[in-house]
Amino acid sequence: MQVDVKLSPGGDLFEAEVDGKHAGQLEFVRRDGVIVYTHTEVDAEFEGNGVGGALVRAALDGARAEGVKIVPRCPFVKTWIERHPGYADLVEGG
């Protein structure tokens, strides 16, 4: 399954698509020079297929490219980072 992730036109969430169909999203806000990831949602049809992980990876790679720190308020993002410690350096105060 190919998951395509892109930043929304409004720039406030990452959207995932599978075969041109909306599969999920990761919402965030920018606050005090950091990116706060607030909510990840995967459509039921696509759960368990790596959509959430693809969303988090794209979001964190974007933050790294910008050179900014992140705050993982979303439990899914927090757990994903714990399982992928190569991204732990992005966490504010971490």
mmCIF file of N, CA and C in Angstrom:
data_model
loop_
_atom_site.group_PDB
_atom_site.id
_atom_site.type_symbol
_atom_site.label_atom_id
_atom_site.label_comp_id
_atom_site.label_asym_id
_atom_site.label_seq_id
_atom_site.Cartn_x
_atom_site.Cartn_y
_atom_site.Cartn_z
ATOM 1 N N MET A 1 0.850 -1.185 0.000
ATOM 2 C CA MET A 1 0.000 0.000 0.000
ATOM 3 C C MET A 1 0.889 1.239 0.000
ATOM 4 N N GLN A 2 0.666 2.107 -0.947
ATOM 5 C CA GLN A 2 1.416 3.357 -1.077
ATOM 6 C C GLN A 2 0.650 4.471 -0.372
ATOM 7 N N VAL A 3 1.282 5.071 0.641
ATOM 8 C CA VAL A 3 0.682 6.188 1.368
ATOM 9 C C VAL A 3 1.367 7.466 0.910
ATOM 10 N N ASP A 4 0.585 8.394 0.376
ATOM 11 C CA ASP A 4 1.112 9.687 -0.044
ATOM 12 C C ASP A 4 0.729 10.727 1.001
ATOM 13 N N VAL A 5 1.725 11.454 1.498
ATOM 14 C CA VAL A 5 1.496 12.460 2.531
ATOM 15 C C VAL A 5 1.922 13.818 1.997
ATOM 16 N N LYS A 6 1.070 14.818 2.234
ATOM 17 C CA LYS A 6 1.408 16.179 1.817
ATOM 18 C C LYS A 6 0.864 17.167 2.841
ATOM 19 N N LEU A 7 1.488 18.326 2.857
ATOM 20 C CA LEU A 7 1.030 19.426 3.702
ATOM 21 C C LEU A 7 -0.213 20.024 3.066
ATOM 22 N N SER A 8 -1.216 20.295 3.873
ATOM 23 C CA SER A 8 -2.458 20.868 3.345
ATOM 24 C C SER A 8 -2.207 22.267 2.794
ATOM 25 N N PRO A 9 -3.058 22.722 1.880
ATOM 26 C CA PRO A 9 -2.903 24.080 1.329
ATOM 27 C C PRO A 9 -2.903 25.149 2.417
ATOM 28 N N GLY A 10 -3.653 24.943 3.493
ATOM 29 C CA GLY A 10 -3.687 25.908 4.594
ATOM 30 C C GLY A 10 -2.460 25.842 5.484
ATOM 31 N N GLY A 11 -1.661 24.781 5.332
ATOM 32 C CA GLY A 11 -0.423 24.651 6.093
ATOM 33 C C GLY A 11 -0.602 24.313 7.556
ATOM 34 N N ASP A 12 -1.764 23.757 7.942
ATOM 35 C CA ASP A 12 -1.990 23.468 9.359
ATOM 36 C C ASP A 12 -2.196 21.983 9.646
ATOM 37 N N LEU A 13 -2.022 21.139 8.627
ATOM 38 C CA LEU A 13 -2.099 19.701 8.850
ATOM 39 C C LEU A 13 -1.470 18.954 7.694
ATOM 40 N N PHE A 14 -1.041 17.743 7.993
ATOM 41 C CA PHE A 14 -0.553 16.844 6.961
ATOM 42 C C PHE A 14 -1.690 15.900 6.625
ATOM 43 N N GLU A 15 -1.880 15.641 5.328
ATOM 44 C CA GLU A 15 -2.940 14.761 4.869
ATOM 45 C C GLU A 15 -2.340 13.537 4.198
ATOM 46 N N ALA A 16 -2.931 12.374 4.478
ATOM 47 C CA ALA A 16 -2.492 11.134 3.847
ATOM 48 C C ALA A 16 -3.559 10.663 2.877
ATOM 49 N N GLU A 17 -3.100 10.157 1.736
ATOM 50 C CA GLU A 17 -3.996 9.580 0.751
ATOM 51 C C GLU A 17 -3.471 8.202 0.352
ATOM 52 N N VAL A 18 -4.397 7.304 0.074
ATOM 53 C CA VAL A 18 -4.072 5.994 -0.465
ATOM 54 C C VAL A 18 -4.934 5.825 -1.707
ATOM 55 N N ASP A 19 -4.306 5.613 -2.838
ATOM 56 C CA ASP A 19 -5.019 5.486 -4.112
ATOM 57 C C ASP A 19 -5.974 6.655 -4.351
ATOM 58 N N GLY A 20 -5.510 7.868 -4.017
ATOM 59 C CA GLY A 20 -6.298 9.070 -4.241
ATOM 60 C C GLY A 20 -7.418 9.296 -3.250
ATOM 61 N N LYS A 21 -7.507 8.461 -2.237
ATOM 62 C CA LYS A 21 -8.583 8.545 -1.249
ATOM 63 C C LYS A 21 -8.018 9.021 0.092
ATOM 64 N N HIS A 22 -8.713 9.986 0.723
ATOM 65 C CA HIS A 22 -8.277 10.481 2.035
ATOM 66 C C HIS A 22 -8.167 9.315 3.012
ATOM 67 N N ALA A 23 -7.002 9.208 3.679
ATOM 68 C CA ALA A 23 -6.771 8.095 4.599
ATOM 69 C C ALA A 23 -6.520 8.554 6.031
ATOM 70 N N GLY A 24 -6.152 9.825 6.218
ATOM 71 C CA GLY A 24 -5.893 10.310 7.566
ATOM 72 C C GLY A 24 -5.259 11.685 7.550
ATOM 73 N N GLN A 25 -5.035 12.207 8.770
ATOM 74 C CA GLN A 25 -4.415 13.523 8.881
ATOM 75 C C GLN A 25 -3.726 13.670 10.226
ATOM 76 N N LEU A 26 -2.748 14.566 10.255
ATOM 77 C CA LEU A 26 -2.031 14.920 11.476
ATOM 78 C C LEU A 26 -2.117 16.434 11.599
ATOM 79 N N GLU A 27 -2.720 16.894 12.685
ATOM 80 C CA GLU A 27 -2.936 18.329 12.890
ATOM 81 C C GLU A 27 -1.842 18.913 13.776
ATOM 82 N N PHE A 28 -1.525 20.173 13.537
ATOM 83 C CA PHE A 28 -0.506 20.834 14.345
ATOM 84 C C PHE A 28 -0.743 22.333 14.395
ATOM 85 N N VAL A 29 -0.090 22.972 15.366
ATOM 86 C CA VAL A 29 -0.071 24.428 15.478
ATOM 87 C C VAL A 29 1.371 24.856 15.711
ATOM 88 N N ARG A 30 1.658 26.064 15.311
ATOM 89 C CA ARG A 30 2.980 26.641 15.576
ATOM 90 C C ARG A 30 2.837 27.600 16.749
ATOM 91 N N ARG A 31 3.701 27.411 17.732
ATOM 92 C CA ARG A 31 3.618 28.224 18.930
ATOM 93 C C ARG A 31 5.016 28.481 19.480
ATOM 94 N N ASP A 32 5.344 29.729 19.691
ATOM 95 C CA ASP A 32 6.614 30.094 20.322
ATOM 96 C C ASP A 32 7.823 29.437 19.663
ATOM 97 N N GLY A 33 7.826 29.362 18.336
ATOM 98 C CA GLY A 33 8.971 28.839 17.611
ATOM 99 C C GLY A 33 9.072 27.328 17.558
ATOM 100 N N VAL A 34 8.051 26.625 18.029
ATOM 101 C CA VAL A 34 8.036 25.166 17.941
ATOM 102 C C VAL A 34 6.758 24.717 17.233
ATOM 103 N N ILE A 35 6.768 23.482 16.771
ATOM 104 C CA ILE A 35 5.572 22.894 16.169
ATOM 105 C C ILE A 35 4.962 21.944 17.191
ATOM 106 N N VAL A 36 3.692 22.153 17.500
ATOM 107 C CA VAL A 36 2.979 21.312 18.464
ATOM 108 C C VAL A 36 2.046 20.395 17.679
ATOM 109 N N TYR A 37 2.319 19.084 17.745
ATOM 110 C CA TYR A 37 1.465 18.105 17.072
ATOM 111 C C TYR A 37 0.331 17.743 18.023
ATOM 112 N N THR A 38 -0.894 18.053 17.607
ATOM 113 C CA THR A 38 -2.041 17.973 18.512
ATOM 114 C C THR A 38 -2.927 16.756 18.321
ATOM 115 N N HIS A 39 -3.021 16.242 17.094
ATOM 116 C CA HIS A 39 -3.976 15.154 16.860
ATOM 117 C C HIS A 39 -3.626 14.403 15.578
ATOM 118 N N THR A 40 -3.660 13.086 15.660
ATOM 119 C CA THR A 40 -3.488 12.237 14.478
ATOM 120 C C THR A 40 -4.736 11.393 14.344
ATOM 121 N N GLU A 41 -5.244 11.323 13.136
ATOM 122 C CA GLU A 41 -6.457 10.544 12.893
ATOM 123 C C GLU A 41 -6.293 9.752 11.600
ATOM 124 N N VAL A 42 -6.583 8.449 11.685
ATOM 125 C CA VAL A 42 -6.542 7.583 10.510
ATOM 126 C C VAL A 42 -7.947 7.052 10.286
ATOM 127 N N ASP A 43 -8.433 7.159 9.069
ATOM 128 C CA ASP A 43 -9.765 6.646 8.745
ATOM 129 C C ASP A 43 -9.793 5.144 9.014
ATOM 130 N N ALA A 44 -10.913 4.660 9.554
ATOM 131 C CA ALA A 44 -11.052 3.262 9.969
ATOM 132 C C ALA A 44 -10.654 2.277 8.870
ATOM 133 N N GLU A 45 -10.976 2.597 7.662
ATOM 134 C CA GLU A 45 -10.676 1.730 6.517
ATOM 135 C C GLU A 45 -9.180 1.468 6.347
ATOM 136 N N PHE A 46 -8.346 2.395 6.840
ATOM 137 C CA PHE A 46 -6.904 2.310 6.623
ATOM 138 C C PHE A 46 -6.107 2.020 7.900
ATOM 139 N N GLU A 47 -6.774 1.833 9.025
ATOM 140 C CA GLU A 47 -6.068 1.567 10.280
ATOM 141 C C GLU A 47 -5.235 0.298 10.160
ATOM 142 N N GLY A 48 -4.062 0.329 10.783
ATOM 143 C CA GLY A 48 -3.192 -0.833 10.783
ATOM 144 C C GLY A 48 -2.384 -1.028 9.513
ATOM 145 N N ASN A 49 -2.368 -0.029 8.650
ATOM 146 C CA ASN A 49 -1.654 -0.140 7.375
ATOM 147 C C ASN A 49 -0.502 0.847 7.238
ATOM 148 N N GLY A 50 -0.066 1.442 8.344
ATOM 149 C CA GLY A 50 1.081 2.333 8.303
ATOM 150 C C GLY A 50 0.783 3.779 7.944
ATOM 151 N N VAL A 51 -0.495 4.128 7.869
ATOM 152 C CA VAL A 51 -0.860 5.498 7.514
ATOM 153 C C VAL A 51 -0.423 6.472 8.610
ATOM 154 N N GLY A 52 -0.698 6.138 9.860
ATOM 155 C CA GLY A 52 -0.309 7.010 10.968
ATOM 156 C C GLY A 52 1.192 7.222 11.017
ATOM 157 N N GLY A 53 1.943 6.142 10.851
ATOM 158 C CA GLY A 53 3.398 6.253 10.853
ATOM 159 C C GLY A 53 3.908 7.108 9.707
ATOM 160 N N ALA A 54 3.299 6.972 8.546
ATOM 161 C CA ALA A 54 3.705 7.784 7.395
ATOM 162 C C ALA A 54 3.442 9.261 7.664
ATOM 163 N N LEU A 55 2.313 9.555 8.306
ATOM 164 C CA LEU A 55 1.993 10.940 8.648
ATOM 165 C C LEU A 55 3.024 11.515 9.618
ATOM 166 N N VAL A 56 3.333 10.764 10.667
ATOM 167 C CA VAL A 56 4.283 11.248 11.670
ATOM 168 C C VAL A 56 5.664 11.429 11.057
ATOM 169 N N ARG A 57 6.114 10.455 10.288
ATOM 170 C CA ARG A 57 7.443 10.554 9.674
ATOM 171 C C ARG A 57 7.535 11.798 8.775
ATOM 172 N N ALA A 58 6.513 12.035 7.969
ATOM 173 C CA ALA A 58 6.527 13.204 7.083
ATOM 174 C C ALA A 58 6.547 14.501 7.892
ATOM 175 N N ALA A 59 5.751 14.551 8.947
ATOM 176 C CA ALA A 59 5.699 15.755 9.782
ATOM 177 C C ALA A 59 7.045 16.006 10.464
ATOM 178 N N LEU A 60 7.642 14.958 11.011
ATOM 179 C CA LEU A 60 8.918 15.123 11.705
ATOM 180 C C LEU A 60 10.056 15.427 10.732
ATOM 181 N N ASP A 61 10.025 14.810 9.562
ATOM 182 C CA ASP A 61 11.037 15.136 8.563
ATOM 183 C C ASP A 61 10.906 16.600 8.133
ATOM 184 N N GLY A 62 9.667 17.091 8.056
ATOM 185 C CA GLY A 62 9.448 18.497 7.733
ATOM 186 C C GLY A 62 9.999 19.422 8.806
ATOM 187 N N ALA A 63 9.770 19.055 10.068
ATOM 188 C CA ALA A 63 10.296 19.862 11.178
ATOM 189 C C ALA A 63 11.821 19.871 11.163
ATOM 190 N N ARG A 64 12.413 18.706 10.909
ATOM 191 C CA ARG A 64 13.873 18.622 10.856
ATOM 192 C C ARG A 64 14.415 19.499 9.726
ATOM 193 N N ALA A 65 13.765 19.472 8.574
ATOM 194 C CA ALA A 65 14.204 20.283 7.435
ATOM 195 C C ALA A 65 14.121 21.778 7.748
ATOM 196 N N GLU A 66 13.126 22.155 8.550
ATOM 197 C CA GLU A 66 12.978 23.565 8.955
ATOM 198 C C GLU A 66 13.943 23.951 10.060
ATOM 199 N N GLY A 67 14.462 22.952 10.772
ATOM 200 C CA GLY A 67 15.358 23.224 11.893
ATOM 201 C C GLY A 67 14.630 23.663 13.150
ATOM 202 N N VAL A 68 13.384 23.185 13.331
ATOM 203 C CA VAL A 68 12.609 23.563 14.511
ATOM 204 C C VAL A 68 12.383 22.360 15.422
ATOM 205 N N LYS A 69 12.124 22.655 16.672
ATOM 206 C CA LYS A 69 11.799 21.627 17.663
ATOM 207 C C LYS A 69 10.295 21.379 17.646
ATOM 208 N N ILE A 70 9.900 20.253 18.231
ATOM 209 C CA ILE A 70 8.483 19.891 18.241
ATOM 210 C C ILE A 70 8.036 19.536 19.661
ATOM 211 N N VAL A 71 6.728 19.613 19.866
ATOM 212 C CA VAL A 71 6.101 19.177 21.117
ATOM 213 C C VAL A 71 5.033 18.153 20.718
ATOM 214 N N PRO A 72 5.219 16.889 21.110
ATOM 215 C CA PRO A 72 4.256 15.849 20.736
ATOM 216 C C PRO A 72 3.100 15.745 21.737
ATOM 217 N N ARG A 73 2.105 16.606 21.612
ATOM 218 C CA ARG A 73 0.936 16.540 22.500
ATOM 219 C C ARG A 73 0.034 15.352 22.142
ATOM 220 N N CYS A 74 0.051 14.959 20.900
ATOM 221 C CA CYS A 74 -0.730 13.812 20.438
ATOM 222 C C CYS A 74 -0.075 12.530 20.960
ATOM 223 N N PRO A 75 -0.833 11.673 21.652
ATOM 224 C CA PRO A 75 -0.260 10.429 22.179
ATOM 225 C C PRO A 75 0.334 9.533 21.091
ATOM 226 N N PHE A 76 -0.274 9.514 19.923
ATOM 227 C CA PHE A 76 0.253 8.667 18.846
ATOM 228 C C PHE A 76 1.637 9.149 18.412
ATOM 229 N N VAL A 77 1.797 10.457 18.251
ATOM 230 C CA VAL A 77 3.089 11.014 17.857
ATOM 231 C C VAL A 77 4.127 10.725 18.933
ATOM 232 N N LYS A 78 3.763 10.912 20.192
ATOM 233 C CA LYS A 78 4.681 10.670 21.312
ATOM 234 C C LYS A 78 5.160 9.218 21.313
ATOM 235 N N THR A 79 4.236 8.288 21.183
ATOM 236 C CA THR A 79 4.584 6.868 21.175
ATOM 237 C C THR A 79 5.432 6.520 19.957
ATOM 238 N N TRP A 80 5.109 7.093 18.805
ATOM 239 C CA TRP A 80 5.868 6.811 17.591
ATOM 240 C C TRP A 80 7.318 7.245 17.771
ATOM 241 N N ILE A 81 7.534 8.409 18.364
ATOM 242 C CA ILE A 81 8.899 8.895 18.597
ATOM 243 C C ILE A 81 9.631 7.972 19.561
ATOM 244 N N GLU A 82 8.948 7.490 20.586
ATOM 245 C CA GLU A 82 9.571 6.557 21.534
ATOM 246 C C GLU A 82 10.032 5.291 20.815
ATOM 247 N N ARG A 83 9.292 4.861 19.799
ATOM 248 C CA ARG A 83 9.640 3.654 19.039
ATOM 249 C C ARG A 83 10.669 3.930 17.950
ATOM 250 N N HIS A 84 10.892 5.194 17.638
ATOM 251 C CA HIS A 84 11.858 5.600 16.610
ATOM 252 C C HIS A 84 12.776 6.667 17.210
ATOM 253 N N PRO A 85 13.699 6.259 18.092
ATOM 254 C CA PRO A 85 14.510 7.219 18.836
ATOM 255 C C PRO A 85 15.400 8.123 17.983
ATOM 256 N N GLY A 86 15.548 7.824 16.711
ATOM 257 C CA GLY A 86 16.305 8.706 15.838
ATOM 258 C C GLY A 86 15.647 10.069 15.657
ATOM 259 N N TYR A 87 14.399 10.192 16.098
ATOM 260 C CA TYR A 87 13.681 11.464 16.007
ATOM 261 C C TYR A 87 13.589 12.173 17.367
ATOM 262 N N ALA A 88 14.084 11.544 18.427
ATOM 263 C CA ALA A 88 13.945 12.113 19.768
ATOM 264 C C ALA A 88 14.628 13.465 19.916
ATOM 265 N N ASP A 89 15.652 13.719 19.114
ATOM 266 C CA ASP A 89 16.371 14.995 19.209
ATOM 267 C C ASP A 89 15.500 16.181 18.795
ATOM 268 N N LEU A 90 14.389 15.920 18.116
ATOM 269 C CA LEU A 90 13.506 17.001 17.700
ATOM 270 C C LEU A 90 12.598 17.510 18.820
ATOM 271 N N VAL A 91 12.442 16.698 19.867
ATOM 272 C CA VAL A 91 11.508 17.038 20.939
ATOM 273 C C VAL A 91 12.071 18.178 21.784
ATOM 274 N N GLU A 92 11.276 19.218 21.934
ATOM 275 C CA GLU A 92 11.648 20.387 22.741
ATOM 276 C C GLU A 92 11.958 19.938 24.167
ATOM 277 N N GLY A 93 13.137 20.291 24.645
ATOM 278 C CA GLY A 93 13.532 19.935 26.002
ATOM 279 C C GLY A 93 13.934 18.480 26.146
ATOM 280 N N GLY A 94 13.978 17.757 25.039
ATOM 281 C CA GLY A 94 14.297 16.327 25.094
ATOM 282 C C GLY A 94 15.746 15.995 24.890
#
